[in-house]
PDB file of C-alpha atoms in Angstrom:
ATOM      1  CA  UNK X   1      -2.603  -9.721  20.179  1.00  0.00           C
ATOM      2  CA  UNK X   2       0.765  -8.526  19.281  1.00  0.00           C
ATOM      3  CA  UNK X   3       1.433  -7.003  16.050  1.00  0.00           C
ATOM      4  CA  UNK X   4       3.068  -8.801  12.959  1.00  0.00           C
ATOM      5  CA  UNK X   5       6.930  -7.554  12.326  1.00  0.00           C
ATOM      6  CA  UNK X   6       7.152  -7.548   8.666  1.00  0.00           C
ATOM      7  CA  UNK X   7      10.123  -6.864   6.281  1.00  0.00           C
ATOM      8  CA  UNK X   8       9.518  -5.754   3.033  1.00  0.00           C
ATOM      9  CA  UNK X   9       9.663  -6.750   0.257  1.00  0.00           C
ATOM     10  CA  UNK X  10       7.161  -9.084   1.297  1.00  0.00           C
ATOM     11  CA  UNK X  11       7.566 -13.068   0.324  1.00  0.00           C
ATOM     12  CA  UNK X  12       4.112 -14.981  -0.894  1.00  0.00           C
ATOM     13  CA  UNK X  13       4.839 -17.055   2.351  1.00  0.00           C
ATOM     14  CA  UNK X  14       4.486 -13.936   4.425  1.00  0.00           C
ATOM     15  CA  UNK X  15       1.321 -12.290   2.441  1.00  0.00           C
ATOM     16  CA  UNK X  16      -0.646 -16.026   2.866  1.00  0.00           C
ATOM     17  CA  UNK X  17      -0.172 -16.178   6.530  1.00  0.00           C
ATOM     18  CA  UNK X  18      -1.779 -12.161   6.940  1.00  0.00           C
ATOM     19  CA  UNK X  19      -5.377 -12.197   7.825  1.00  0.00           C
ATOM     20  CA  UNK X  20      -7.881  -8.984   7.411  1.00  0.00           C
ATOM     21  CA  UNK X  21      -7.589  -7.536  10.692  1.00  0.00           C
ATOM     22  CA  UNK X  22      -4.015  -8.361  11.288  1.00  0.00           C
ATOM     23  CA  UNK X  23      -2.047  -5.650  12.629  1.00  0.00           C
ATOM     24  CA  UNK X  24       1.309  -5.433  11.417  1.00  0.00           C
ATOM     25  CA  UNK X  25       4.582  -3.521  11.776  1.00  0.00           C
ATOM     26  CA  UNK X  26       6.357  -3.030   8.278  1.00  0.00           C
ATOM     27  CA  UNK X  27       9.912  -1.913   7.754  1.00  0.00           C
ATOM     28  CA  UNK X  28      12.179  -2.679   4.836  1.00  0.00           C
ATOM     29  CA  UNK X  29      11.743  -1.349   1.379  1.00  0.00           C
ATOM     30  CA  UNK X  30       8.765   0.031   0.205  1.00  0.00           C
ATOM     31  CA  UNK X  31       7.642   2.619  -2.942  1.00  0.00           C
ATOM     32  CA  UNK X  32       5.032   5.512  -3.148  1.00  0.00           C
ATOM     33  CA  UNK X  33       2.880   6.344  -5.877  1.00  0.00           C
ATOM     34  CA  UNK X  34      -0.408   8.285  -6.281  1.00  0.00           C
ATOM     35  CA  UNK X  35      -2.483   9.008  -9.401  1.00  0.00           C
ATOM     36  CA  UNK X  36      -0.663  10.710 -11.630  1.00  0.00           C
ATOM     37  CA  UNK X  37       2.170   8.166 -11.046  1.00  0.00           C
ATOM     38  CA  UNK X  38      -0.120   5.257 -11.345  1.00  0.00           C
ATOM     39  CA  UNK X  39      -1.331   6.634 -14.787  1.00  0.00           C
ATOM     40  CA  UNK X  40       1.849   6.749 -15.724  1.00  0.00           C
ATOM     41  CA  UNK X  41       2.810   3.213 -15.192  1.00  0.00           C
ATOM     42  CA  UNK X  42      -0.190   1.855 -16.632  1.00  0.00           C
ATOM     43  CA  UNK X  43       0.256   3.416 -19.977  1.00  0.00           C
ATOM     44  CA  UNK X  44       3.999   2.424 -20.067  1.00  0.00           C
ATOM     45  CA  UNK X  45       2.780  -1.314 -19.078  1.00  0.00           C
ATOM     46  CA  UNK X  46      -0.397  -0.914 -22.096  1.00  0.00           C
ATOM     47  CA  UNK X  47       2.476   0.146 -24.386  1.00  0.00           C
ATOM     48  CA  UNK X  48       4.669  -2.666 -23.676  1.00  0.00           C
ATOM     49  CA  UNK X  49       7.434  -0.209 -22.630  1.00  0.00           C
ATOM     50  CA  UNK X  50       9.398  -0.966 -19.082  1.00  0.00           C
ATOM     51  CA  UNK X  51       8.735   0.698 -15.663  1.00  0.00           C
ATOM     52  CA  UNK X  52      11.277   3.486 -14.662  1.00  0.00           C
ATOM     53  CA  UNK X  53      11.372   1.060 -11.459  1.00  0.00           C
ATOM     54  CA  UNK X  54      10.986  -2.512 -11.082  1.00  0.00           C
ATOM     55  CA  UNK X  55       7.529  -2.964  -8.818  1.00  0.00           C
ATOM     56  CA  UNK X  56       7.302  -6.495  -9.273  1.00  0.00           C
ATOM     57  CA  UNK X  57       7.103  -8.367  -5.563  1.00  0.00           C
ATOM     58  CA  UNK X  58       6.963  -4.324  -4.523  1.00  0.00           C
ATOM     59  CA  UNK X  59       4.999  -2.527  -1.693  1.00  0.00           C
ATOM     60  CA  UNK X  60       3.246   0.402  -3.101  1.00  0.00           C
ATOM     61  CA  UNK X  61       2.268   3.307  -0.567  1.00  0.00           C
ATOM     62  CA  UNK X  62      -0.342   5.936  -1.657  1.00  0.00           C
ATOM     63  CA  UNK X  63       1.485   8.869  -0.390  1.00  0.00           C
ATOM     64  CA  UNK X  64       3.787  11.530  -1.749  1.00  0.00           C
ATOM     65  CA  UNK X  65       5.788  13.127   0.863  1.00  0.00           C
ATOM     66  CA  UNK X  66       5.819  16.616   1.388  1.00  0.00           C
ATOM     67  CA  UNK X  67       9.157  18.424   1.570  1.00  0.00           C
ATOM     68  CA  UNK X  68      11.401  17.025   4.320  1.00  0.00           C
ATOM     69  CA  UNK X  69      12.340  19.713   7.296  1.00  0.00           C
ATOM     70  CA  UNK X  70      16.427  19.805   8.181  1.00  0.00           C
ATOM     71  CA  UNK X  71      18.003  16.741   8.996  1.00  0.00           C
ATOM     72  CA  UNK X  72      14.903  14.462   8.201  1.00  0.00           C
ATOM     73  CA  UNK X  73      14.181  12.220   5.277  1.00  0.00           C
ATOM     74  CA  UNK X  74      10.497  13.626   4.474  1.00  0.00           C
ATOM     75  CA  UNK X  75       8.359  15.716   5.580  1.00  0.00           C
ATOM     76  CA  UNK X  76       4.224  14.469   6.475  1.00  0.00           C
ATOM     77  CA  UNK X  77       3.808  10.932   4.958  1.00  0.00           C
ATOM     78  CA  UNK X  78      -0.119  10.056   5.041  1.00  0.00           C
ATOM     79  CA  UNK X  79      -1.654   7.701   3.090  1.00  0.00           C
ATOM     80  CA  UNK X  80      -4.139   9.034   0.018  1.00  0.00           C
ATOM     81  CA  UNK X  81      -7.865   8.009  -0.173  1.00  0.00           C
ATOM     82  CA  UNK X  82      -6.949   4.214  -2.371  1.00  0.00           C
ATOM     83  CA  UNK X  83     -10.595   4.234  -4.498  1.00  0.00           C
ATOM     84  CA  UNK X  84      -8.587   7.120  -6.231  1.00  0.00           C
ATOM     85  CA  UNK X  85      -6.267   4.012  -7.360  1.00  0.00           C
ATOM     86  CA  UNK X  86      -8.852   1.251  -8.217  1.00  0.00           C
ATOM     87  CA  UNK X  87      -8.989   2.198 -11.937  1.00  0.00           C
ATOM     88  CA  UNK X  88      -5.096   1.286 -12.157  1.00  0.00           C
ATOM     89  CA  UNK X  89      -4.523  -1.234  -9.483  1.00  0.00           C
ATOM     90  CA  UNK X  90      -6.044  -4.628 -11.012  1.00  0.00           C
ATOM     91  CA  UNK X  91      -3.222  -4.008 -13.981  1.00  0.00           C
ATOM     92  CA  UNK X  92      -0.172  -3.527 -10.993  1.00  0.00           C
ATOM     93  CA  UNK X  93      -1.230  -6.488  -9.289  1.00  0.00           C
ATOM     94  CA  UNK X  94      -1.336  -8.229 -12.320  1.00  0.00           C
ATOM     95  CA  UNK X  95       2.124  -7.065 -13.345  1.00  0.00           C
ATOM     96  CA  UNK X  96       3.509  -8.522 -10.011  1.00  0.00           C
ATOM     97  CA  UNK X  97       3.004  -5.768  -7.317  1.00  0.00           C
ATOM     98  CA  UNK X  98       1.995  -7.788  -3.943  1.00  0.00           C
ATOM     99  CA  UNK X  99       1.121  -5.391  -1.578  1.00  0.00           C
ATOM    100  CA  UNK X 100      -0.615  -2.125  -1.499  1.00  0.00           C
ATOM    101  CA  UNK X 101      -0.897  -0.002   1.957  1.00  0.00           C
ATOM    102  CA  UNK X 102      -3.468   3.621   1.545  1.00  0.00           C
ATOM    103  CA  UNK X 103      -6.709   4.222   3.405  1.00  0.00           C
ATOM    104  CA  UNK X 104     -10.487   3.069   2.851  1.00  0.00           C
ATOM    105  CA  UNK X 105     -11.954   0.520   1.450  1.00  0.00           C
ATOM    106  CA  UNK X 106     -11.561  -0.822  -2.230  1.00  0.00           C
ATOM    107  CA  UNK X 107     -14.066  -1.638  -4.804  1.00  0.00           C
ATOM    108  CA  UNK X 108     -14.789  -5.203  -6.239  1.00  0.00           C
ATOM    109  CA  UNK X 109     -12.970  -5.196  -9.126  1.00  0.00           C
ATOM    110  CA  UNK X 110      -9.625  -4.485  -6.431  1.00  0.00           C
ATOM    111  CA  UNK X 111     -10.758  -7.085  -3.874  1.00  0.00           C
ATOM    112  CA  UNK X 112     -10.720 -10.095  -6.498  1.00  0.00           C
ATOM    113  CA  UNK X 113      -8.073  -8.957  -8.137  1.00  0.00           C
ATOM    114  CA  UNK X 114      -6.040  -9.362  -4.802  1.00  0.00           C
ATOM    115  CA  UNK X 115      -7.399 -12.439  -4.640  1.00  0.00           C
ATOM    116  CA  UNK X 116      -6.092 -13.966  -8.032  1.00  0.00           C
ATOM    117  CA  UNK X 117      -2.683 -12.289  -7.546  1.00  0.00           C
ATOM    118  CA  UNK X 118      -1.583 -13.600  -3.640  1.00  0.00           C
ATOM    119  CA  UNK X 119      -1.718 -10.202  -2.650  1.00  0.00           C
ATOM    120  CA  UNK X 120      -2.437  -7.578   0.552  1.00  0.00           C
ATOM    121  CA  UNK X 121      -4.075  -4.704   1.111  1.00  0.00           C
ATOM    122  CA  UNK X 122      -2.882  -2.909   4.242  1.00  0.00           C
ATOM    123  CA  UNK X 123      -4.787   0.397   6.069  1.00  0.00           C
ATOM    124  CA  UNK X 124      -2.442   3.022   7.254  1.00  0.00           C
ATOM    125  CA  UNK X 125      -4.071   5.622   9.634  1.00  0.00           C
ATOM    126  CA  UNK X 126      -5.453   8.831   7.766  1.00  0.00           C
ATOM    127  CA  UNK X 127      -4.307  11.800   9.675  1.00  0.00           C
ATOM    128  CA  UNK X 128      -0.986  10.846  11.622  1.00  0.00           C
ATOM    129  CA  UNK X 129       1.344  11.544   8.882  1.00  0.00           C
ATOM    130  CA  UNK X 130       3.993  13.139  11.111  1.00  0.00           C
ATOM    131  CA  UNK X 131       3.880  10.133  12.928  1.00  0.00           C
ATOM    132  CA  UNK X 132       4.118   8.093   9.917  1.00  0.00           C
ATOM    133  CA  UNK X 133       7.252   9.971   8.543  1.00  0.00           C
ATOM    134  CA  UNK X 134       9.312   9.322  12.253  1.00  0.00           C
ATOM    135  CA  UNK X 135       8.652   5.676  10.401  1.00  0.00           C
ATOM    136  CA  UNK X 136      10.681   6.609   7.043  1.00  0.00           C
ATOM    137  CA  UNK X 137      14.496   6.086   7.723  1.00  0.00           C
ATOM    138  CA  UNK X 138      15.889   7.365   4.031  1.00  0.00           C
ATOM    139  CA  UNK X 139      13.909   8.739   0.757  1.00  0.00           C
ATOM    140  CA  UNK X 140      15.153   8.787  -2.811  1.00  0.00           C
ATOM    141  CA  UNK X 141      13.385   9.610  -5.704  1.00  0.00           C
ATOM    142  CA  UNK X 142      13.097   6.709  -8.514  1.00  0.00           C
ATOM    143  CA  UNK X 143      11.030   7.997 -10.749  1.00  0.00           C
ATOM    144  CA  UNK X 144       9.101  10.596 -12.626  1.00  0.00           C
ATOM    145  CA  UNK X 145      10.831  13.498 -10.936  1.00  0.00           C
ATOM    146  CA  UNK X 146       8.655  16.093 -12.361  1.00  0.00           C
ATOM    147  CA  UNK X 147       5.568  15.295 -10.553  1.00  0.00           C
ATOM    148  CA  UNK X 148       7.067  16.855  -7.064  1.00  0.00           C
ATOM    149  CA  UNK X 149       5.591  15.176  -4.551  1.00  0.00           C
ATOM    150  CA  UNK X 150       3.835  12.382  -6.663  1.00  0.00           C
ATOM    151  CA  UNK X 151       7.040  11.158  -8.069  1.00  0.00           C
ATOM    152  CA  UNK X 152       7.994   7.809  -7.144  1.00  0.00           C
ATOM    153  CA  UNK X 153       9.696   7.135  -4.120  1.00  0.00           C
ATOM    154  CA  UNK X 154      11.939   3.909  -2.724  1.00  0.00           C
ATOM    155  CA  UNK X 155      11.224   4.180   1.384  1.00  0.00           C
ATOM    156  CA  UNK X 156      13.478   2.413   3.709  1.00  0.00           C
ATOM    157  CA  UNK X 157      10.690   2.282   6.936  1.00  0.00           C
ATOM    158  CA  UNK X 158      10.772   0.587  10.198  1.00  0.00           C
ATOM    159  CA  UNK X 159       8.267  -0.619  12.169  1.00  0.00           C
ATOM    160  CA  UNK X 160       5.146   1.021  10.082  1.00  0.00           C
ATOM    161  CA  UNK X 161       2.031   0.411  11.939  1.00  0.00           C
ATOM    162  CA  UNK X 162      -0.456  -0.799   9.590  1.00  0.00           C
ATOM    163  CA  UNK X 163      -3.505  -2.978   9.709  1.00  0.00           C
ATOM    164  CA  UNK X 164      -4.402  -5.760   7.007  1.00  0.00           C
ATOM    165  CA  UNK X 165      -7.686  -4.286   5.228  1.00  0.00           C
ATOM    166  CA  UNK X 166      -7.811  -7.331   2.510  1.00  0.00           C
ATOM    167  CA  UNK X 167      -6.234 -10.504   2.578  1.00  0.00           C
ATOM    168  CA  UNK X 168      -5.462 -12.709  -0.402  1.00  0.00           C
ATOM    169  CA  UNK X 169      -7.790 -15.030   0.979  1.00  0.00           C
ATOM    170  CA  UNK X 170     -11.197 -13.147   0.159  1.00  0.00           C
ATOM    171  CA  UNK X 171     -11.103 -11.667   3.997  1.00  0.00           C
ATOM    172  CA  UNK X 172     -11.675  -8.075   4.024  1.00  0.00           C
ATOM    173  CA  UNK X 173     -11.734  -6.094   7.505  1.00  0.00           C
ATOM    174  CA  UNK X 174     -14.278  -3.353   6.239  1.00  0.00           C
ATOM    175  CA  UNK X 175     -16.803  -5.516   5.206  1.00  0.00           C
ATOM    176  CA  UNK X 176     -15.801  -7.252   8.919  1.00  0.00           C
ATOM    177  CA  UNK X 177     -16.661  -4.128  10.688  1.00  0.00           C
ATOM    178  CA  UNK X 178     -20.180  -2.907   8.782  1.00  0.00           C
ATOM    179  CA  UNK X 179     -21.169  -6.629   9.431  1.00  0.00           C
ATOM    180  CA  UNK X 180     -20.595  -6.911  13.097  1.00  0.00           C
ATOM    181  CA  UNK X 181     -21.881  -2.924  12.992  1.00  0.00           C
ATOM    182  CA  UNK X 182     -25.220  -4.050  11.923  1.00  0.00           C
ATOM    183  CA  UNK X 183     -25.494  -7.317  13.912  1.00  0.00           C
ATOM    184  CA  UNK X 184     -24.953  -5.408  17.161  1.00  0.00           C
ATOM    185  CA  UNK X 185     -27.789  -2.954  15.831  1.00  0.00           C
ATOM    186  CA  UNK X 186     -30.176  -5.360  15.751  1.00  0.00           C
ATOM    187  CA  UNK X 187     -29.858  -6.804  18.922  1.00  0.00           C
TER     188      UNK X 187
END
């Protein structure tokens, strides 16, 4: 099966046709943001106050960057471990954030929450961030500068290869793959 081109931002059209298991190839516009980032957003959103950087419609990658080598746009891009993220994510999709790419699987409270907001969880590949950062055309910081390389940052990509983890539709390829695991262990 061929992959999925992609551009981001992503429409609601485009997230309800992706299925768990879907592999896709993103380019477009997309953000990073890890913990200390996501903390930060969540208070500002508690406190009524504005983002530093409108998310809404937005792909968020769990990554920060590390320092790009001459003539590049980053350095290693990998994606963080997204549990680390559950405690904020629920309030971003509810803000208006529609797709979300890290790796692992994500707890309960995430998976409905995708549900209820139309959105998509994609799985990047832990451990081929050099590969992934020959994906990132241009990086800018937007936002909370100080936190080096967990500030946030607008991504112009092309052709990311990613694979849909959780769909908006309940469909979640984790669960997918411990299911068929254990079926084929009991035959």
């Amino acid at each position: 099966m061929e992959p999925i081109s992609l551009t981001a931002p992503l429409s609601r059209e485009d997230i309800q046709k992706l299925h768990a298991g879907d592999s896709v190839l993103l380019s477009g516009v997309i953000y990073t943001a890890r913990d200390a980032a996501h903390g930060r957003l969540c208070a500002a959103l508690a406190a009524g106050e504005p983002l530093p950087v409108d998310l809404k419609e937005q792909t968020v990658f769990y990554a920060g960057p590390t320092p790009p080598p001459p003539g590049k746009p980053t350095g290693a891009i990998g994606p963080t471990t997204s549990v680390r993220m559950d405690a904020y994510t629920p309030q971003l999709l509810e803000y208006g954030v529609n797709a979300l790419i890290g790796k692992g699987d994500r707890t309960q409270p995430v998976r409905v929450a995708l549900e209820e907001n139309g959105a998509v969880y994609f799985a990047a590949i832990g451990g081929c961030a050099a590969y992934m950062a020959a994906c990132v055309k241009r990086c800018d910081v937007v936002a909370y500068e100080d936190l080096g390389t967990e500030s946030i940052k607008r991504l112009e990509i092309e052709n990311m290869p990613l694979t849909v983890a959780a769909d908006c539709h309940g469909g979640n390829a984790y669960l997918d793959g411990m299911n068929a695991y254990a079926q084929w262990m009991e035959a």
